[in-house]
DNA sequence: AACCAGGCACTTA
DNA sequence: TAAGTGCATGGT
């Protein structure tokens, strides 16, 4: 097991990063650190007096810098967004959020599972997918970890086999989407990061189980599209409470976010999401 | 026992 | 194009 220390990192809070709904495979340890799996490697991440400490068999610094989005200057982004007083308050309780740069395929499938579902159950479903169909990554801290199953594997799995994951009606979306992605060898999906947002969205919306909200999540969390502004029931709620929108006026919120928060709508959205989900709680 | 969860697809008008 | 409705599952 190796150890990587990345020094002098500001705007970094473990709970805000791993517990703000962007990822489903990181879990908190008793010491406050988080253990999870990213790009096929199990790892434990901790943060102490400005140092990000990663314990993993894989400790390539550039890869972890990229995954944890350490190259982005969140101080500057927060400052830009703080011209809005309401946003300023949301940022105050969510200050250490960073948008992880996650795997596109894993993010696609995970957010298909997320629809009309709750975070606890989503995590359970994803875990079962990995445990049932992903390759073992061996033991880490006495527990066995599994990789997220690849396109090749999931595209060949039948609906009956998926039953163990308790995906409900989403199982058929996943089976069909897997087959569609497999058909072009994942080319279009991997292209998403370098394409303009409209083209990436257009492709994603063509996949079964992917609508506007899920597409925005995939683009924000895995395709480096910081302007994507996913609106779910929570964001609708917080936009209604803080900015006075009708809770069903998704179009109005979308437009407002594009103007007010550009070009960091997605990051603003994460501050709002975290704010509404954790208000009243200590953080 | 209804209602809800990081919505979407399908049907109707 | 818009508006309404069903949907698997598990928790409250």
Short mmCIF file of C-alpha atoms (C1' of nucleotides) in Angstrom, two decimals:
data_model
loop_
_atom_site.label_atom_id
_atom_site.label_comp_id
_atom_site.label_asym_id
_atom_site.label_seq_id
_atom_site.Cartn_x
_atom_site.Cartn_y
_atom_site.Cartn_z
CA UNK A 1 0.00 0.00 0.00
CA UNK A 2 1.34 3.38 -0.99
CA UNK A 3 0.76 6.87 0.27
CA UNK A 4 0.47 10.13 -1.61
CA UNK A 5 0.46 13.53 0.05
CA UNK A 6 -0.63 16.57 -1.92
CA UNK A 7 0.20 19.71 -0.03
CA UNK A 8 -1.29 23.20 0.26
CA UNK A 9 -4.80 22.45 -0.96
CA UNK A 10 -7.47 24.94 0.01
CA UNK A 11 -11.23 24.82 -0.50
CA UNK A 12 -11.32 21.10 0.26
CA UNK A 13 -13.77 19.45 2.64
CA UNK A 14 -14.19 15.68 2.65
CA UNK A 15 -17.82 15.65 3.77
CA UNK A 16 -18.81 18.33 1.31
CA UNK A 17 -17.09 16.56 -1.57
CA UNK A 18 -18.11 12.98 -0.94
CA UNK A 19 -21.50 13.56 0.63
CA UNK A 20 -23.01 16.12 -1.73
CA UNK A 21 -24.71 13.57 -3.98
CA UNK A 22 -22.28 13.63 -6.88
CA UNK A 23 -20.82 10.18 -6.18
CA UNK A 24 -22.18 6.97 -4.73
CA UNK A 25 -19.14 4.82 -4.02
CA UNK A 26 -17.33 6.74 -1.26
CA UNK A 27 -18.08 5.98 2.37
CA UNK A 28 -16.99 7.65 5.56
CA UNK A 29 -14.67 5.92 7.99
CA UNK A 30 -14.68 6.37 11.75
CA UNK A 31 -11.71 8.71 11.56
CA UNK A 32 -13.55 11.00 9.15
CA UNK A 33 -11.65 9.91 6.05
CA UNK A 34 -13.42 8.40 3.03
CA UNK A 35 -12.80 5.08 1.31
CA UNK A 36 -13.98 4.29 -2.18
CA UNK A 37 -13.14 3.21 -5.68
CA UNK A 38 -12.11 5.46 -8.56
CA UNK A 39 -10.81 4.53 -12.00
CA UNK A 40 -10.36 0.93 -10.94
CA UNK A 41 -8.48 1.64 -7.74
CA UNK A 42 -9.56 1.44 -4.14
CA UNK A 43 -8.34 4.31 -2.05
CA UNK A 44 -8.69 6.08 1.26
CA UNK A 45 -8.68 9.88 1.18
CA UNK A 46 -8.05 12.09 4.17
CA UNK A 47 -7.45 15.80 4.68
CA UNK A 48 -5.43 17.40 7.41
CA UNK A 49 -4.07 20.93 7.74
CA UNK A 50 -4.00 21.62 4.04
CA UNK A 51 -2.74 18.20 2.99
CA UNK A 52 -4.74 15.73 0.94
CA UNK A 53 -3.55 12.27 1.93
CA UNK A 54 -4.30 9.32 -0.33
CA UNK A 55 -3.63 5.72 0.63
CA UNK A 56 -4.00 3.35 -2.28
CA UNK A 57 -2.10 0.81 -4.38
CA UNK A 58 -2.27 3.48 -7.10
CA UNK A 59 -0.86 6.87 -6.22
CA UNK A 60 -0.12 8.66 -9.51
CA UNK A 61 -0.42 12.27 -8.46
CA UNK A 62 -1.68 13.66 -11.75
CA UNK A 63 -4.52 11.14 -11.84
CA UNK A 64 -5.68 12.02 -8.34
CA UNK A 65 -5.27 15.73 -8.93
CA UNK A 66 -7.53 15.39 -11.90
CA UNK A 67 -10.10 13.17 -10.18
CA UNK A 68 -10.32 15.43 -7.13
CA UNK A 69 -10.36 18.54 -9.34
CA UNK A 70 -7.42 20.06 -7.50
CA UNK A 71 -6.35 22.17 -10.48
CA UNK A 72 -9.47 24.30 -10.35
CA UNK A 73 -9.33 27.53 -8.36
CA UNK A 74 -12.47 27.29 -6.26
CA UNK A 75 -11.55 30.40 -4.30
CA UNK A 76 -11.94 32.46 -7.41
CA UNK A 77 -15.19 30.74 -8.40
CA UNK A 78 -16.70 31.29 -4.96
CA UNK A 79 -15.75 34.91 -5.13
CA UNK A 80 -17.38 35.32 -8.52
CA UNK A 81 -20.59 33.61 -7.34
CA UNK A 82 -20.66 35.63 -4.13
CA UNK A 83 -21.85 38.75 -5.90
CA UNK A 84 -25.20 37.04 -5.34
CA UNK A 85 -25.99 37.38 -1.63
CA UNK A 86 -28.22 34.32 -1.51
CA UNK A 87 -25.58 32.19 -3.16
CA UNK A 88 -23.06 33.61 -0.76
CA UNK A 89 -24.93 32.06 2.14
CA UNK A 90 -25.17 28.68 0.42
CA UNK A 91 -21.44 28.78 -0.23
CA UNK A 92 -20.73 29.58 3.42
CA UNK A 93 -22.05 26.19 4.52
CA UNK A 94 -20.73 24.27 1.53
CA UNK A 95 -17.37 25.93 1.12
CA UNK A 96 -15.19 22.85 0.51
CA UNK A 97 -17.09 21.26 -2.35
CA UNK A 98 -15.16 20.14 -5.42
CA UNK A 99 -16.69 18.51 -8.47
CA UNK A 100 -15.08 15.11 -8.96
CA UNK A 101 -14.05 14.16 -12.47
CA UNK A 102 -15.66 10.75 -12.56
CA UNK A 103 -15.79 7.98 -15.11
CA UNK A 104 -18.41 8.64 -17.80
CA UNK A 105 -19.78 5.14 -18.01
CA UNK A 106 -20.10 4.72 -14.27
CA UNK A 107 -21.72 8.14 -13.97
CA UNK A 108 -24.15 7.36 -16.79
CA UNK A 109 -25.37 4.14 -15.20
CA UNK A 110 -25.35 5.52 -11.66
CA UNK A 111 -27.56 8.46 -12.56
CA UNK A 112 -29.99 6.31 -14.52
CA UNK A 113 -30.38 4.46 -11.23
CA UNK A 114 -30.82 7.76 -9.39
CA UNK A 115 -34.13 8.71 -11.01
CA UNK A 116 -37.10 8.78 -8.65
CA UNK A 117 -34.88 7.16 -6.02
CA UNK A 118 -33.13 8.14 -2.80
CA UNK A 119 -29.42 8.40 -2.21
CA UNK A 120 -29.18 5.56 0.29
CA UNK A 121 -30.87 3.16 -2.07
CA UNK A 122 -28.92 4.41 -5.08
CA UNK A 123 -25.69 3.62 -3.24
CA UNK A 124 -27.00 0.15 -2.43
CA UNK A 125 -27.92 -0.53 -6.05
CA UNK A 126 -24.55 0.64 -7.36
CA UNK A 127 -22.74 -1.40 -4.74
CA UNK A 128 -24.70 -4.51 -5.73
CA UNK A 129 -23.90 -3.90 -9.40
CA UNK A 130 -20.19 -3.81 -8.61
CA UNK A 131 -20.30 -6.72 -6.21
CA UNK A 132 -22.25 -8.88 -8.64
CA UNK A 133 -20.62 -8.02 -11.95
CA UNK A 134 -17.44 -6.04 -11.30
CA UNK A 135 -13.97 -7.47 -10.98
CA UNK A 136 -12.58 -7.87 -7.49
CA UNK A 137 -9.95 -5.35 -6.47
CA UNK A 138 -8.87 -7.47 -3.53
CA UNK A 139 -8.99 -6.65 0.12
CA UNK A 140 -8.36 -3.22 1.58
CA UNK A 141 -8.55 -2.65 5.30
CA UNK A 142 -10.05 -6.11 5.72
CA UNK A 143 -12.90 -5.54 3.26
CA UNK A 144 -13.19 -6.68 -0.34
CA UNK A 145 -13.77 -4.02 -3.00
CA UNK A 146 -15.04 -4.32 -6.56
CA UNK A 147 -14.63 -2.27 -9.68
CA UNK A 148 -17.62 -0.82 -11.51
CA UNK A 149 -18.52 -3.33 -14.26
CA UNK A 150 -17.48 -2.21 -17.74
CA UNK A 151 -19.61 -1.73 -20.85
CA UNK A 152 -18.51 -5.11 -22.22
CA UNK A 153 -19.77 -6.86 -19.11
CA UNK A 154 -23.01 -5.02 -18.48
CA UNK A 155 -24.06 -5.13 -22.12
CA UNK A 156 -24.15 -8.91 -21.95
CA UNK A 157 -26.18 -9.22 -18.78
CA UNK A 158 -29.84 -10.19 -18.97
CA UNK A 159 -32.68 -8.61 -17.06
CA UNK A 160 -33.14 -11.66 -14.86
CA UNK A 161 -29.53 -11.47 -13.74
CA UNK A 162 -29.93 -7.83 -12.83
CA UNK A 163 -32.68 -8.72 -10.34
CA UNK A 164 -30.23 -9.09 -7.47
CA UNK A 165 -29.46 -5.35 -7.71
CA UNK A 166 -33.08 -4.38 -6.99
CA UNK A 167 -33.05 -1.75 -9.72
CA UNK A 168 -36.79 -1.89 -10.23
CA UNK A 169 -38.07 -0.53 -13.53
CA UNK A 170 -34.65 1.04 -14.20
CA UNK A 171 -33.13 -2.37 -14.95
CA UNK A 172 -34.39 -2.38 -18.51
CA UNK A 173 -33.05 1.15 -19.12
CA UNK A 174 -29.62 0.00 -17.99
CA UNK A 175 -29.67 -3.14 -20.09
CA UNK A 176 -30.74 -1.20 -23.19
CA UNK A 177 -28.35 1.69 -22.61
CA UNK A 178 -25.48 -0.74 -22.09
CA UNK A 179 -26.24 -2.37 -25.42
CA UNK A 180 -26.43 0.98 -27.19
CA UNK A 181 -23.14 2.17 -25.73
CA UNK A 182 -21.49 -1.15 -26.54
CA UNK A 183 -22.61 -0.90 -30.14
CA UNK A 184 -20.14 1.89 -30.97
CA UNK A 185 -17.55 0.71 -28.51
CA UNK A 186 -18.29 3.63 -26.20
CA UNK A 187 -16.96 6.10 -28.77
CA UNK A 188 -19.76 8.63 -28.55
CA UNK A 189 -19.79 8.49 -24.76
CA UNK A 190 -16.07 9.14 -24.44
CA UNK A 191 -16.32 11.94 -27.00
CA UNK A 192 -18.70 13.77 -24.65
CA UNK A 193 -15.93 15.48 -22.72
CA UNK A 194 -14.42 17.25 -25.70
CA UNK A 195 -17.64 18.14 -27.47
CA UNK A 196 -19.76 21.23 -26.91
CA UNK A 197 -22.40 20.74 -24.27
CA UNK A 198 -25.30 20.73 -26.74
CA UNK A 199 -23.87 17.82 -28.69
CA UNK A 200 -23.03 15.85 -25.58
CA UNK A 201 -26.57 16.41 -24.29
CA UNK A 202 -28.12 15.36 -27.56
CA UNK A 203 -26.30 12.04 -27.47
CA UNK A 204 -27.12 11.37 -23.83
CA UNK A 205 -30.82 12.15 -24.29
CA UNK A 206 -30.95 9.41 -26.91
CA UNK A 207 -30.14 6.78 -24.31
CA UNK A 208 -33.07 5.07 -22.56
CA UNK A 209 -33.52 6.25 -18.99
CA UNK A 210 -31.66 9.48 -19.62
CA UNK A 211 -33.71 12.69 -19.50
CA UNK A 212 -32.67 16.32 -19.03
CA UNK A 213 -31.76 16.07 -15.35
CA UNK A 214 -29.75 12.87 -15.63
CA UNK A 215 -27.97 14.18 -18.72
CA UNK A 216 -26.96 17.34 -16.85
CA UNK A 217 -25.58 15.27 -13.97
CA UNK A 218 -23.54 13.09 -16.30
CA UNK A 219 -22.11 16.14 -18.08
CA UNK A 220 -21.35 17.99 -14.86
CA UNK A 221 -19.82 15.07 -12.97
CA UNK A 222 -17.95 13.27 -15.73
CA UNK A 223 -17.67 15.45 -18.82
CA UNK A 224 -16.18 18.59 -17.37
CA UNK A 225 -19.24 20.68 -18.19
CA UNK A 226 -19.29 23.08 -15.25
CA UNK A 227 -22.15 25.05 -16.79
CA UNK A 228 -24.62 22.16 -16.63
CA UNK A 229 -27.29 22.92 -14.01
CA UNK A 230 -29.21 19.75 -13.04
CA UNK A 231 -32.62 20.48 -11.54
CA UNK A 232 -34.11 17.81 -9.32
CA UNK A 233 -36.79 18.08 -6.65
CA UNK A 234 -34.28 19.43 -4.12
CA UNK A 235 -32.87 22.12 -6.38
CA UNK A 236 -36.40 23.06 -7.42
CA UNK A 237 -37.25 23.38 -3.75
CA UNK A 238 -34.24 25.53 -2.91
CA UNK A 239 -34.74 27.73 -5.98
CA UNK A 240 -38.32 28.21 -4.94
CA UNK A 241 -37.43 29.09 -1.35
CA UNK A 242 -34.43 31.30 -1.99
CA UNK A 243 -35.21 32.87 -5.34
CA UNK A 244 -39.00 32.75 -5.34
CA UNK A 245 -39.55 30.50 -8.34
CA UNK A 246 -42.63 28.39 -8.71
CA UNK A 247 -41.47 24.87 -7.88
CA UNK A 248 -42.53 23.59 -11.27
CA UNK A 249 -40.91 26.34 -13.28
CA UNK A 250 -37.83 24.35 -14.30
CA UNK A 251 -37.47 26.36 -17.48
CA UNK A 252 -37.34 29.63 -15.60
CA UNK A 253 -34.79 28.29 -13.14
CA UNK A 254 -32.68 26.92 -15.96
CA UNK A 255 -32.62 30.26 -17.71
CA UNK A 256 -31.92 32.18 -14.52
CA UNK A 257 -29.01 29.89 -13.58
CA UNK A 258 -27.50 30.16 -17.04
CA UNK A 259 -27.43 33.93 -16.74
CA UNK A 260 -26.73 34.50 -13.07
CA UNK A 261 -24.17 31.74 -12.42
CA UNK A 262 -22.40 31.45 -15.77
CA UNK A 263 -20.08 29.80 -16.47
CA UNK A 264 -20.23 27.87 -13.19
CA UNK A 265 -23.91 26.93 -12.98
CA UNK A 266 -23.07 23.37 -12.03
CA UNK A 267 -20.85 24.40 -9.16
CA UNK A 268 -23.49 26.85 -7.95
CA UNK A 269 -25.98 24.02 -8.17
CA UNK A 270 -23.81 21.88 -5.92
CA UNK A 271 -23.63 24.63 -3.31
CA UNK A 272 -27.41 24.96 -3.39
CA UNK A 273 -28.00 21.22 -3.27
CA UNK A 274 -25.67 20.78 -0.35
CA UNK A 275 -27.18 23.79 1.39
CA UNK A 276 -30.77 22.57 1.19
CA UNK A 277 -29.85 19.02 2.14
CA UNK A 278 -27.77 19.94 5.15
CA UNK A 279 -29.31 23.04 6.58
CA UNK A 280 -29.91 22.73 10.27
CA UNK A 281 -27.29 20.03 10.49
CA UNK A 282 -23.86 20.72 11.85
CA UNK A 283 -21.16 20.90 9.28
"C1'" DA B 1 -51.30 3.39 4.94
"C1'" DA B 2 -50.20 6.98 1.98
"C1'" DC B 3 -46.27 9.42 0.41
"C1'" DC B 4 -41.67 10.23 -1.18
"C1'" DA B 5 -37.03 9.60 -3.40
"C1'" DG B 6 -31.07 13.71 -7.35
"C1'" DG B 7 -37.25 11.56 -13.32
"C1'" DC B 8 -38.39 9.38 -17.33
"C1'" DA B 9 -41.25 7.23 -21.03
"C1'" DC B 10 -45.47 6.80 -22.81
"C1'" DT B 11 -50.22 8.18 -23.83
"C1'" DT B 12 -53.69 11.68 -24.73
"C1'" DA B 13 -55.67 15.85 -26.38
"C1'" DT C 1 -46.24 20.85 -27.63
"C1'" DA C 2 -48.23 20.30 -23.45
"C1'" DA C 3 -50.18 18.01 -19.74
"C1'" DG C 4 -51.20 13.72 -17.20
"C1'" DT C 5 -49.93 9.08 -15.48
"C1'" DG C 6 -47.54 4.65 -14.38
"C1'" DC C 7 -43.49 2.96 -12.58
"C1'" DA C 8 -40.07 -1.03 -8.81
"C1'" DT C 9 -38.36 -0.62 -4.55
"C1'" DG C 10 -37.72 0.53 0.24
"C1'" DG C 11 -38.07 3.86 3.98
"C1'" DT C 12 -40.97 6.87 6.97
#
